[in-house]
Amino acid sequence: MSEVSWYGVRCVFRHRELGVYEERLTLWRALSPDEAIARGESEAREYCAALDGVEYVDFAEAYRMDDEPGEGAEVFSLMRESGLPAGEYVGRFFATGVERTGSWG
């Protein structure tokens, strides 16, 4: 690719003291997925350096966006093959019951 595009990059972190993993999505303009991942990983290391007890687990994925970022823009998409029924799939991979969520008021 020789054209600059927007990419969403997902990096995974481990917060040792909290006993949790974090997935962060960041946006980058890059010429290729490899360049976007390199920039995302560089930012991931800076993120860890600013926090105690947080490590980057060396896992990153990139998604090339078709449009400019804006309201309603898709910033990341992941497809996974699975024979699980919908409820079991969500329970296994997303809503396991141990996520840390909150409300904003």
mmCIF file of N, CA, C and O in Angstrom:
data_model
loop_
_atom_site.group_PDB
_atom_site.id
_atom_site.type_symbol
_atom_site.label_atom_id
_atom_site.label_comp_id
_atom_site.label_asym_id
_atom_site.label_seq_id
_atom_site.Cartn_x
_atom_site.Cartn_y
_atom_site.Cartn_z
ATOM 1 N N MET A 1 0.826 -1.184 0.000
ATOM 2 C CA MET A 1 0.000 0.000 0.000
ATOM 3 C C MET A 1 0.865 1.239 0.000
ATOM 4 O O MET A 1 1.861 1.296 0.688
ATOM 5 N N SER A 2 0.467 2.227 -0.761
ATOM 6 C CA SER A 2 1.245 3.464 -0.785
ATOM 7 C C SER A 2 0.397 4.669 -0.405
ATOM 8 O O SER A 2 0.840 5.790 -0.513
ATOM 9 N N GLU A 3 -0.819 4.435 0.040
ATOM 10 C CA GLU A 3 -1.727 5.501 0.430
ATOM 11 C C GLU A 3 -1.930 5.491 1.941
ATOM 12 O O GLU A 3 -2.120 4.438 2.540
ATOM 13 N N VAL A 4 -1.895 6.658 2.539
ATOM 14 C CA VAL A 4 -2.104 6.751 3.981
ATOM 15 C C VAL A 4 -3.575 6.490 4.283
ATOM 16 O O VAL A 4 -4.465 7.041 3.631
ATOM 17 N N SER A 5 -3.821 5.630 5.263
ATOM 18 C CA SER A 5 -5.174 5.292 5.693
ATOM 19 C C SER A 5 -5.242 5.382 7.208
ATOM 20 O O SER A 5 -4.225 5.374 7.897
ATOM 21 N N TRP A 6 -6.470 5.435 7.718
ATOM 22 C CA TRP A 6 -6.698 5.357 9.158
ATOM 23 C C TRP A 6 -6.749 3.895 9.571
ATOM 24 O O TRP A 6 -7.336 3.062 8.876
ATOM 25 N N TYR A 7 -6.131 3.584 10.720
ATOM 26 C CA TYR A 7 -6.147 2.236 11.284
ATOM 27 C C TYR A 7 -6.544 2.298 12.751
ATOM 28 O O TYR A 7 -6.122 3.203 13.472
ATOM 29 N N GLY A 8 -7.335 1.337 13.172
ATOM 30 C CA GLY A 8 -7.572 1.108 14.584
ATOM 31 C C GLY A 8 -6.617 0.007 15.020
ATOM 32 O O GLY A 8 -6.510 -1.024 14.355
ATOM 33 N N VAL A 9 -5.896 0.215 16.102
ATOM 34 C CA VAL A 9 -4.948 -0.788 16.608
ATOM 35 C C VAL A 9 -5.363 -1.169 18.024
ATOM 36 O O VAL A 9 -5.503 -0.303 18.892
ATOM 37 N N ARG A 10 -5.563 -2.466 18.223
ATOM 38 C CA ARG A 10 -5.930 -2.977 19.550
ATOM 39 C C ARG A 10 -4.696 -3.618 20.170
ATOM 40 O O ARG A 10 -4.089 -4.505 19.585
ATOM 41 N N CYS A 11 -4.333 -3.144 21.362
ATOM 42 C CA CYS A 11 -3.224 -3.705 22.131
ATOM 43 C C CYS A 11 -3.770 -4.227 23.461
ATOM 44 O O CYS A 11 -4.728 -3.685 24.004
ATOM 45 N N VAL A 12 -3.129 -5.278 23.979
ATOM 46 C CA VAL A 12 -3.575 -5.901 25.226
ATOM 47 C C VAL A 12 -2.513 -5.695 26.304
ATOM 48 O O VAL A 12 -1.312 -5.864 26.056
ATOM 49 N N PHE A 13 -3.000 -5.350 27.506
ATOM 50 C CA PHE A 13 -2.139 -5.054 28.649
ATOM 51 C C PHE A 13 -2.555 -5.894 29.846
ATOM 52 O O PHE A 13 -3.715 -6.257 29.994
ATOM 53 N N ARG A 14 -1.587 -6.141 30.721
ATOM 54 C CA ARG A 14 -1.864 -6.836 31.989
ATOM 55 C C ARG A 14 -1.561 -5.883 33.127
ATOM 56 O O ARG A 14 -0.452 -5.347 33.236
ATOM 57 N N HIS A 15 -2.568 -5.661 33.971
ATOM 58 C CA HIS A 15 -2.405 -4.866 35.193
ATOM 59 C C HIS A 15 -2.171 -5.871 36.321
ATOM 60 O O HIS A 15 -3.115 -6.483 36.821
ATOM 61 N N ARG A 16 -0.909 -6.044 36.692
ATOM 62 C CA ARG A 16 -0.545 -7.105 37.642
ATOM 63 C C ARG A 16 -1.234 -6.944 38.990
ATOM 64 O O ARG A 16 -1.805 -7.894 39.516
ATOM 65 N N GLU A 17 -1.190 -5.758 39.577
ATOM 66 C CA GLU A 17 -1.750 -5.572 40.923
ATOM 67 C C GLU A 17 -3.272 -5.713 40.947
ATOM 68 O O GLU A 17 -3.838 -6.176 41.918
ATOM 69 N N LEU A 18 -3.932 -5.309 39.873
ATOM 70 C CA LEU A 18 -5.388 -5.402 39.806
ATOM 71 C C LEU A 18 -5.862 -6.789 39.371
ATOM 72 O O LEU A 18 -7.030 -7.131 39.543
ATOM 73 N N GLY A 19 -4.949 -7.567 38.773
ATOM 74 C CA GLY A 19 -5.319 -8.883 38.291
ATOM 75 C C GLY A 19 -6.263 -8.837 37.101
ATOM 76 O O GLY A 19 -7.119 -9.714 36.950
ATOM 77 N N VAL A 20 -6.109 -7.813 36.250
ATOM 78 C CA VAL A 20 -6.978 -7.680 35.083
ATOM 79 C C VAL A 20 -6.154 -7.469 33.814
ATOM 80 O O VAL A 20 -5.002 -7.039 33.865
ATOM 81 N N TYR A 21 -6.774 -7.787 32.705
ATOM 82 C CA TYR A 21 -6.223 -7.480 31.388
ATOM 83 C C TYR A 21 -7.041 -6.347 30.797
ATOM 84 O O TYR A 21 -8.247 -6.241 31.035
ATOM 85 N N GLU A 22 -6.388 -5.508 30.027
ATOM 86 C CA GLU A 22 -7.041 -4.367 29.387
ATOM 87 C C GLU A 22 -6.786 -4.425 27.894
ATOM 88 O O GLU A 22 -5.674 -4.724 27.459
ATOM 89 N N GLU A 23 -7.812 -4.155 27.111
ATOM 90 C CA GLU A 23 -7.688 -4.000 25.669
ATOM 91 C C GLU A 23 -7.896 -2.529 25.363
ATOM 92 O O GLU A 23 -8.899 -1.952 25.776
ATOM 93 N N ARG A 24 -6.941 -1.921 24.663
ATOM 94 C CA ARG A 24 -7.058 -0.511 24.283
ATOM 95 C C ARG A 24 -7.029 -0.403 22.772
ATOM 96 O O ARG A 24 -6.224 -1.050 22.113
ATOM 97 N N LEU A 25 -7.904 0.433 22.231
ATOM 98 C CA LEU A 25 -7.921 0.731 20.799
ATOM 99 C C LEU A 25 -7.419 2.150 20.600
ATOM 100 O O LEU A 25 -7.902 3.087 21.254
ATOM 101 N N THR A 26 -6.453 2.300 19.702
ATOM 102 C CA THR A 26 -5.946 3.623 19.367
ATOM 103 C C THR A 26 -6.044 3.805 17.853
ATOM 104 O O THR A 26 -6.063 2.828 17.103
ATOM 105 N N LEU A 27 -6.124 5.043 17.405
ATOM 106 C CA LEU A 27 -6.242 5.349 15.986
ATOM 107 C C LEU A 27 -4.940 5.932 15.451
ATOM 108 O O LEU A 27 -4.322 6.783 16.107
ATOM 109 N N TRP A 28 -4.566 5.484 14.239
ATOM 110 C CA TRP A 28 -3.317 5.920 13.620
ATOM 111 C C TRP A 28 -3.502 6.126 12.132
ATOM 112 O O TRP A 28 -4.224 5.373 11.492
ATOM 113 N N ARG A 29 -2.806 7.103 11.578
ATOM 114 C CA ARG A 29 -2.708 7.259 10.121
ATOM 115 C C ARG A 29 -1.390 6.614 9.722
ATOM 116 O O ARG A 29 -0.343 6.952 10.263
ATOM 117 N N ALA A 30 -1.463 5.670 8.783
ATOM 118 C CA ALA A 30 -0.261 4.926 8.405
ATOM 119 C C ALA A 30 -0.373 4.453 6.960
ATOM 120 O O ALA A 30 -1.460 4.433 6.377
ATOM 121 N N LEU A 31 0.757 4.033 6.414
ATOM 122 C CA LEU A 31 0.809 3.522 5.047
ATOM 123 C C LEU A 31 0.458 2.037 4.957
ATOM 124 O O LEU A 31 0.174 1.545 3.875
ATOM 125 N N SER A 32 0.510 1.332 6.099
ATOM 126 C CA SER A 32 0.264 -0.109 6.085
ATOM 127 C C SER A 32 -0.161 -0.575 7.480
ATOM 128 O O SER A 32 0.076 0.131 8.468
ATOM 129 N N PRO A 33 -0.742 -1.773 7.555
ATOM 130 C CA PRO A 33 -1.056 -2.325 8.881
ATOM 131 C C PRO A 33 0.193 -2.483 9.749
ATOM 132 O O PRO A 33 0.147 -2.215 10.953
ATOM 133 N N ASP A 34 1.310 -2.891 9.147
ATOM 134 C CA ASP A 34 2.544 -3.058 9.920
ATOM 135 C C ASP A 34 3.005 -1.740 10.532
ATOM 136 O O ASP A 34 3.433 -1.697 11.682
ATOM 137 N N GLU A 35 2.902 -0.663 9.759
ATOM 138 C CA GLU A 35 3.293 0.646 10.288
ATOM 139 C C GLU A 35 2.353 1.059 11.422
ATOM 140 O O GLU A 35 2.795 1.569 12.459
ATOM 141 N N ALA A 36 1.061 0.825 11.237
ATOM 142 C CA ALA A 36 0.092 1.177 12.280
ATOM 143 C C ALA A 36 0.360 0.393 13.554
ATOM 144 O O ALA A 36 0.323 0.953 14.656
ATOM 145 N N ILE A 37 0.638 -0.897 13.426
ATOM 146 C CA ILE A 37 0.944 -1.719 14.605
ATOM 147 C C ILE A 37 2.206 -1.225 15.285
ATOM 148 O O ILE A 37 2.255 -1.118 16.516
ATOM 149 N N ALA A 38 3.230 -0.902 14.515
ATOM 150 C CA ALA A 38 4.477 -0.392 15.106
ATOM 151 C C ALA A 38 4.210 0.881 15.906
ATOM 152 O O ALA A 38 4.721 1.042 17.021
ATOM 153 N N ARG A 39 3.384 1.770 15.367
ATOM 154 C CA ARG A 39 3.061 3.011 16.081
ATOM 155 C C ARG A 39 2.217 2.711 17.316
ATOM 156 O O ARG A 39 2.416 3.301 18.381
ATOM 157 N N GLY A 40 1.256 1.784 17.182
ATOM 158 C CA GLY A 40 0.432 1.401 18.328
ATOM 159 C C GLY A 40 1.252 0.764 19.431
ATOM 160 O O GLY A 40 1.042 1.033 20.618
ATOM 161 N N GLU A 41 2.204 -0.093 19.049
ATOM 162 C CA GLU A 41 3.054 -0.743 20.056
ATOM 163 C C GLU A 41 3.985 0.259 20.732
ATOM 164 O O GLU A 41 4.256 0.140 21.925
ATOM 165 N N SER A 42 4.451 1.236 19.989
ATOM 166 C CA SER A 42 5.285 2.271 20.595
ATOM 167 C C SER A 42 4.482 3.043 21.651
ATOM 168 O O SER A 42 4.965 3.283 22.759
ATOM 169 N N GLU A 43 3.239 3.398 21.301
ATOM 170 C CA GLU A 43 2.370 4.082 22.260
ATOM 171 C C GLU A 43 2.055 3.172 23.444
ATOM 172 O O GLU A 43 1.990 3.629 24.581
ATOM 173 N N ALA A 44 1.906 1.866 23.194
ATOM 174 C CA ALA A 44 1.618 0.908 24.273
ATOM 175 C C ALA A 44 2.750 0.890 25.289
ATOM 176 O O ALA A 44 2.508 0.844 26.503
ATOM 177 N N ARG A 45 3.970 0.944 24.816
ATOM 178 C CA ARG A 45 5.118 0.953 25.729
ATOM 179 C C ARG A 45 5.178 2.252 26.532
ATOM 180 O O ARG A 45 5.504 2.248 27.714
ATOM 181 N N GLU A 46 4.824 3.379 25.895
ATOM 182 C CA GLU A 46 4.758 4.652 26.622
ATOM 183 C C GLU A 46 3.660 4.604 27.689
ATOM 184 O O GLU A 46 3.850 5.097 28.802
ATOM 185 N N TYR A 47 2.530 4.015 27.340
ATOM 186 C CA TYR A 47 1.414 3.866 28.283
ATOM 187 C C TYR A 47 1.869 3.088 29.515
ATOM 188 O O TYR A 47 1.609 3.492 30.643
ATOM 189 N N CYS A 48 2.578 1.993 29.297
ATOM 190 C CA CYS A 48 3.057 1.170 30.412
ATOM 191 C C CYS A 48 4.093 1.904 31.259
ATOM 192 O O CYS A 48 4.102 1.761 32.480
ATOM 193 N N ALA A 49 4.954 2.654 30.611
ATOM 194 C CA ALA A 49 5.995 3.381 31.336
ATOM 195 C C ALA A 49 5.396 4.414 32.292
ATOM 196 O O ALA A 49 5.995 4.732 33.316
ATOM 197 N N ALA A 50 4.211 4.901 31.968
ATOM 198 C CA ALA A 50 3.568 5.921 32.807
ATOM 199 C C ALA A 50 2.769 5.318 33.957
ATOM 200 O O ALA A 50 2.296 6.049 34.827
ATOM 201 N N LEU A 51 2.637 3.999 33.982
ATOM 202 C CA LEU A 51 1.830 3.331 35.013
ATOM 203 C C LEU A 51 2.664 2.281 35.738
ATOM 204 O O LEU A 51 3.497 1.614 35.135
ATOM 205 N N ASP A 52 2.427 2.119 37.025
ATOM 206 C CA ASP A 52 3.106 1.077 37.788
ATOM 207 C C ASP A 52 2.363 -0.240 37.624
ATOM 208 O O ASP A 52 1.128 -0.280 37.656
ATOM 209 N N GLY A 53 3.113 -1.329 37.458
ATOM 210 C CA GLY A 53 2.522 -2.659 37.448
ATOM 211 C C GLY A 53 1.709 -2.997 36.216
ATOM 212 O O GLY A 53 0.859 -3.883 36.267
ATOM 213 N N VAL A 54 1.956 -2.303 35.103
ATOM 214 C CA VAL A 54 1.235 -2.582 33.861
ATOM 215 C C VAL A 54 2.243 -3.013 32.810
ATOM 216 O O VAL A 54 3.277 -2.373 32.624
ATOM 217 N N GLU A 55 1.936 -4.118 32.142
ATOM 218 C CA GLU A 55 2.822 -4.601 31.083
ATOM 219 C C GLU A 55 2.051 -4.812 29.797
ATOM 220 O O GLU A 55 0.887 -5.209 29.807
ATOM 221 N N TYR A 56 2.712 -4.514 28.692
ATOM 222 C CA TYR A 56 2.166 -4.793 27.375
ATOM 223 C C TYR A 56 2.449 -6.259 27.095
ATOM 224 O O TYR A 56 3.578 -6.717 27.249
ATOM 225 N N VAL A 57 1.445 -7.026 26.712
ATOM 226 C CA VAL A 57 1.621 -8.475 26.560
ATOM 227 C C VAL A 57 2.050 -8.868 25.144
ATOM 228 O O VAL A 57 2.000 -10.035 24.779
ATOM 229 N N ASP A 58 2.497 -7.892 24.366
ATOM 230 C CA ASP A 58 2.996 -8.121 23.000
ATOM 231 C C ASP A 58 1.946 -8.733 22.085
ATOM 232 O O ASP A 58 2.225 -9.642 21.301
ATOM 233 N N PHE A 59 0.717 -8.213 22.185
ATOM 234 C CA PHE A 59 -0.349 -8.625 21.282
ATOM 235 C C PHE A 59 -1.008 -7.384 20.714
ATOM 236 O O PHE A 59 -1.536 -6.547 21.456
ATOM 237 N N ALA A 60 -0.958 -7.258 19.385
ATOM 238 C CA ALA A 60 -1.592 -6.123 18.709
ATOM 239 C C ALA A 60 -2.251 -6.608 17.427
ATOM 240 O O ALA A 60 -1.760 -7.530 16.770
ATOM 241 N N GLU A 61 -3.380 -5.985 17.109
ATOM 242 C CA GLU A 61 -4.086 -6.243 15.863
ATOM 243 C C GLU A 61 -4.423 -4.897 15.238
ATOM 244 O O GLU A 61 -4.699 -3.939 15.959
ATOM 245 N N ALA A 62 -4.417 -4.844 13.912
ATOM 246 C CA ALA A 62 -4.766 -3.609 13.221
ATOM 247 C C ALA A 62 -5.960 -3.843 12.310
ATOM 248 O O ALA A 62 -6.146 -4.933 11.772
ATOM 249 N N TYR A 63 -6.732 -2.783 12.148
ATOM 250 C CA TYR A 63 -7.902 -2.810 11.276
ATOM 251 C C TYR A 63 -7.882 -1.539 10.428
ATOM 252 O O TYR A 63 -7.865 -0.431 10.968
ATOM 253 N N ARG A 64 -7.842 -1.706 9.109
ATOM 254 C CA ARG A 64 -7.853 -0.547 8.216
ATOM 255 C C ARG A 64 -9.278 -0.028 8.078
ATOM 256 O O ARG A 64 -10.184 -0.759 7.702
ATOM 257 N N MET A 65 -9.455 1.245 8.391
ATOM 258 C CA MET A 65 -10.775 1.863 8.303
ATOM 259 C C MET A 65 -11.039 2.293 6.867
ATOM 260 O O MET A 65 -10.143 2.773 6.180
ATOM 261 N N ASP A 66 -12.269 2.126 6.418
ATOM 262 C CA ASP A 66 -12.639 2.533 5.066
ATOM 263 C C ASP A 66 -12.912 4.022 4.964
ATOM 264 O O ASP A 66 -12.810 4.600 3.886
ATOM 265 N N ASP A 67 -13.275 4.642 6.083
ATOM 266 C CA ASP A 67 -13.641 6.062 6.089
ATOM 267 C C ASP A 67 -12.811 6.824 7.105
ATOM 268 O O ASP A 67 -12.104 6.241 7.923
ATOM 269 N N GLU A 68 -12.940 8.127 7.072
ATOM 270 C CA GLU A 68 -12.329 8.980 8.076
ATOM 271 C C GLU A 68 -13.037 8.760 9.411
ATOM 272 O O GLU A 68 -14.242 8.494 9.428
ATOM 273 N N PRO A 69 -12.330 8.887 10.537
ATOM 274 C CA PRO A 69 -13.000 8.790 11.832
ATOM 275 C C PRO A 69 -14.050 9.882 11.967
ATOM 276 O O PRO A 69 -13.863 10.996 11.508
ATOM 277 N N GLY A 70 -15.128 9.545 12.564
ATOM 278 C CA GLY A 70 -16.214 10.483 12.794
ATOM 279 C C GLY A 70 -17.353 9.747 13.471
ATOM 280 O O GLY A 70 -17.263 8.538 13.738
ATOM 281 N N GLU A 71 -18.418 10.443 13.721
ATOM 282 C CA GLU A 71 -19.552 9.850 14.409
ATOM 283 C C GLU A 71 -20.047 8.619 13.652
ATOM 284 O O GLU A 71 -20.317 8.667 12.461
ATOM 285 N N GLY A 72 -20.112 7.502 14.358
ATOM 286 C CA GLY A 72 -20.605 6.259 13.777
ATOM 287 C C GLY A 72 -19.593 5.503 12.938
ATOM 288 O O GLY A 72 -19.915 4.446 12.390
ATOM 289 N N ALA A 73 -18.372 5.990 12.849
ATOM 290 C CA ALA A 73 -17.353 5.310 12.045
ATOM 291 C C ALA A 73 -16.936 4.005 12.707
ATOM 292 O O ALA A 73 -16.797 3.930 13.928
ATOM 293 N N GLU A 74 -16.753 2.990 11.904
ATOM 294 C CA GLU A 74 -16.261 1.706 12.411
ATOM 295 C C GLU A 74 -14.756 1.828 12.595
ATOM 296 O O GLU A 74 -14.032 2.116 11.652
ATOM 297 N N VAL A 75 -14.282 1.601 13.829
ATOM 298 C CA VAL A 75 -12.849 1.751 14.102
ATOM 299 C C VAL A 75 -12.135 0.424 14.277
ATOM 300 O O VAL A 75 -10.915 0.369 14.260
ATOM 301 N N PHE A 76 -12.887 -0.652 14.464
ATOM 302 C CA PHE A 76 -12.248 -1.964 14.595
ATOM 303 C C PHE A 76 -13.288 -3.033 14.350
ATOM 304 O O PHE A 76 -14.457 -2.869 14.700
ATOM 305 N N SER A 77 -12.863 -4.133 13.745
ATOM 306 C CA SER A 77 -13.744 -5.264 13.516
ATOM 307 C C SER A 77 -12.912 -6.530 13.594
ATOM 308 O O SER A 77 -11.791 -6.570 13.102
ATOM 309 N N LEU A 78 -13.440 -7.543 14.229
ATOM 310 C CA LEU A 78 -12.767 -8.834 14.348
ATOM 311 C C LEU A 78 -13.788 -9.917 14.063
ATOM 312 O O LEU A 78 -14.887 -9.906 14.626
ATOM 313 N N MET A 79 -13.447 -10.850 13.181
ATOM 314 C CA MET A 79 -14.324 -11.989 12.903
ATOM 315 C C MET A 79 -13.661 -13.247 13.435
ATOM 316 O O MET A 79 -12.451 -13.433 13.282
ATOM 317 N N ARG A 80 -14.451 -14.101 14.065
ATOM 318 C CA ARG A 80 -13.934 -15.341 14.640
ATOM 319 C C ARG A 80 -14.906 -16.453 14.289
ATOM 320 O O ARG A 80 -16.101 -16.334 14.531
ATOM 321 N N GLU A 81 -14.413 -17.544 13.730
ATOM 322 C CA GLU A 81 -15.269 -18.690 13.442
ATOM 323 C C GLU A 81 -15.575 -19.420 14.733
ATOM 324 O O GLU A 81 -14.698 -19.621 15.571
ATOM 325 N N SER A 82 -16.843 -19.789 14.916
ATOM 326 C CA SER A 82 -17.247 -20.510 16.108
ATOM 327 C C SER A 82 -18.561 -21.224 15.852
ATOM 328 O O SER A 82 -19.458 -20.675 15.213
ATOM 329 N N GLY A 83 -18.676 -22.422 16.378
ATOM 330 C CA GLY A 83 -19.918 -23.168 16.308
ATOM 331 C C GLY A 83 -20.787 -22.975 17.536
ATOM 332 O O GLY A 83 -21.845 -23.599 17.652
ATOM 333 N N LEU A 84 -20.350 -22.111 18.459
ATOM 334 C CA LEU A 84 -21.115 -21.881 19.685
ATOM 335 C C LEU A 84 -22.402 -21.130 19.391
ATOM 336 O O LEU A 84 -22.415 -20.226 18.546
ATOM 337 N N PRO A 85 -23.484 -21.431 20.108
ATOM 338 C CA PRO A 85 -24.688 -20.592 20.026
ATOM 339 C C PRO A 85 -24.352 -19.183 20.515
ATOM 340 O O PRO A 85 -23.412 -18.990 21.306
ATOM 341 N N ALA A 86 -25.123 -18.198 20.076
ATOM 342 C CA ALA A 86 -24.820 -16.793 20.360
ATOM 343 C C ALA A 86 -24.587 -16.505 21.845
ATOM 344 O O ALA A 86 -23.610 -15.859 22.223
ATOM 345 N N GLY A 87 -25.467 -16.983 22.725
ATOM 346 C CA GLY A 87 -25.322 -16.707 24.155
ATOM 347 C C GLY A 87 -24.046 -17.283 24.737
ATOM 348 O O GLY A 87 -23.368 -16.642 25.536
ATOM 349 N N GLU A 88 -23.710 -18.507 24.336
ATOM 350 C CA GLU A 88 -22.469 -19.125 24.827
ATOM 351 C C GLU A 88 -21.236 -18.410 24.277
ATOM 352 O O GLU A 88 -20.243 -18.250 24.978
ATOM 353 N N TYR A 89 -21.317 -17.986 23.026
ATOM 354 C CA TYR A 89 -20.198 -17.263 22.423
ATOM 355 C C TYR A 89 -19.930 -15.974 23.201
ATOM 356 O O TYR A 89 -18.794 -15.700 23.590
ATOM 357 N N VAL A 90 -20.962 -15.199 23.433
ATOM 358 C CA VAL A 90 -20.807 -13.938 24.174
ATOM 359 C C VAL A 90 -20.280 -14.218 25.577
ATOM 360 O O VAL A 90 -19.381 -13.538 26.065
ATOM 361 N N GLY A 91 -20.808 -15.252 26.242
ATOM 362 C CA GLY A 91 -20.354 -15.602 27.586
ATOM 363 C C GLY A 91 -18.902 -16.045 27.635
ATOM 364 O O GLY A 91 -18.192 -15.751 28.587
ATOM 365 N N ARG A 92 -18.445 -16.718 26.604
ATOM 366 C CA ARG A 92 -17.062 -17.197 26.593
ATOM 367 C C ARG A 92 -16.064 -16.095 26.289
ATOM 368 O O ARG A 92 -14.998 -16.023 26.895
ATOM 369 N N PHE A 93 -16.392 -15.219 25.343
ATOM 370 C CA PHE A 93 -15.402 -14.260 24.863
ATOM 371 C C PHE A 93 -15.605 -12.819 25.328
ATOM 372 O O PHE A 93 -14.664 -12.035 25.306
ATOM 373 N N PHE A 94 -16.817 -12.448 25.752
ATOM 374 C CA PHE A 94 -17.060 -11.037 26.044
ATOM 375 C C PHE A 94 -17.688 -10.784 27.407
ATOM 376 O O PHE A 94 -17.188 -9.995 28.174
ATOM 377 N N ALA A 95 -18.797 -11.386 27.698
ATOM 378 C CA ALA A 95 -19.512 -11.137 28.948
ATOM 379 C C ALA A 95 -19.322 -12.328 29.870
ATOM 380 O O ALA A 95 -20.247 -13.073 30.155
ATOM 381 N N THR A 96 -18.087 -12.489 30.354
ATOM 382 C CA THR A 96 -17.747 -13.645 31.175
ATOM 383 C C THR A 96 -18.216 -13.491 32.617
ATOM 384 O O THR A 96 -18.205 -14.445 33.378
ATOM 385 N N GLY A 97 -18.583 -12.275 32.995
ATOM 386 C CA GLY A 97 -19.006 -12.000 34.365
ATOM 387 C C GLY A 97 -17.900 -11.409 35.232
ATOM 388 O O GLY A 97 -18.149 -11.037 36.363
ATOM 389 N N VAL A 98 -16.696 -11.331 34.714
ATOM 390 C CA VAL A 98 -15.594 -10.779 35.504
ATOM 391 C C VAL A 98 -15.044 -9.484 34.900
ATOM 392 O O VAL A 98 -13.981 -9.008 35.293
ATOM 393 N N GLU A 99 -15.785 -8.891 33.960
ATOM 394 C CA GLU A 99 -15.368 -7.613 33.381
ATOM 395 C C GLU A 99 -15.577 -6.507 34.413
ATOM 396 O O GLU A 99 -16.458 -6.581 35.236
ATOM 397 N N ARG A 100 -14.750 -5.490 34.296
ATOM 398 C CA ARG A 100 -14.929 -4.298 35.128
ATOM 399 C C ARG A 100 -15.640 -3.257 34.283
ATOM 400 O O ARG A 100 -15.098 -2.772 33.298
ATOM 401 N N THR A 101 -16.871 -2.959 34.639
ATOM 402 C CA THR A 101 -17.650 -1.980 33.894
ATOM 403 C C THR A 101 -18.174 -0.928 34.846
ATOM 404 O O THR A 101 -18.155 -1.114 36.061
ATOM 405 N N GLY A 102 -18.636 0.155 34.316
ATOM 406 C CA GLY A 102 -19.152 1.218 35.157
ATOM 407 C C GLY A 102 -20.192 2.017 34.428
ATOM 408 O O GLY A 102 -20.456 1.824 33.253
ATOM 409 N N SER A 103 -20.779 2.937 35.157
ATOM 410 C CA SER A 103 -21.781 3.825 34.599
ATOM 411 C C SER A 103 -21.241 5.236 34.585
ATOM 412 O O SER A 103 -20.474 5.632 35.444
ATOM 413 N N TRP A 104 -21.667 5.975 33.581
ATOM 414 C CA TRP A 104 -21.297 7.379 33.514
ATOM 415 C C TRP A 104 -22.556 8.178 33.606
ATOM 416 O O TRP A 104 -23.527 7.923 32.908
ATOM 417 N N GLY A 105 -22.578 9.134 34.481
ATOM 418 C CA GLY A 105 -23.803 9.902 34.686
ATOM 419 C C GLY A 105 -23.598 11.304 34.406
ATOM 420 O O GLY A 105 -24.137 12.183 34.041
#
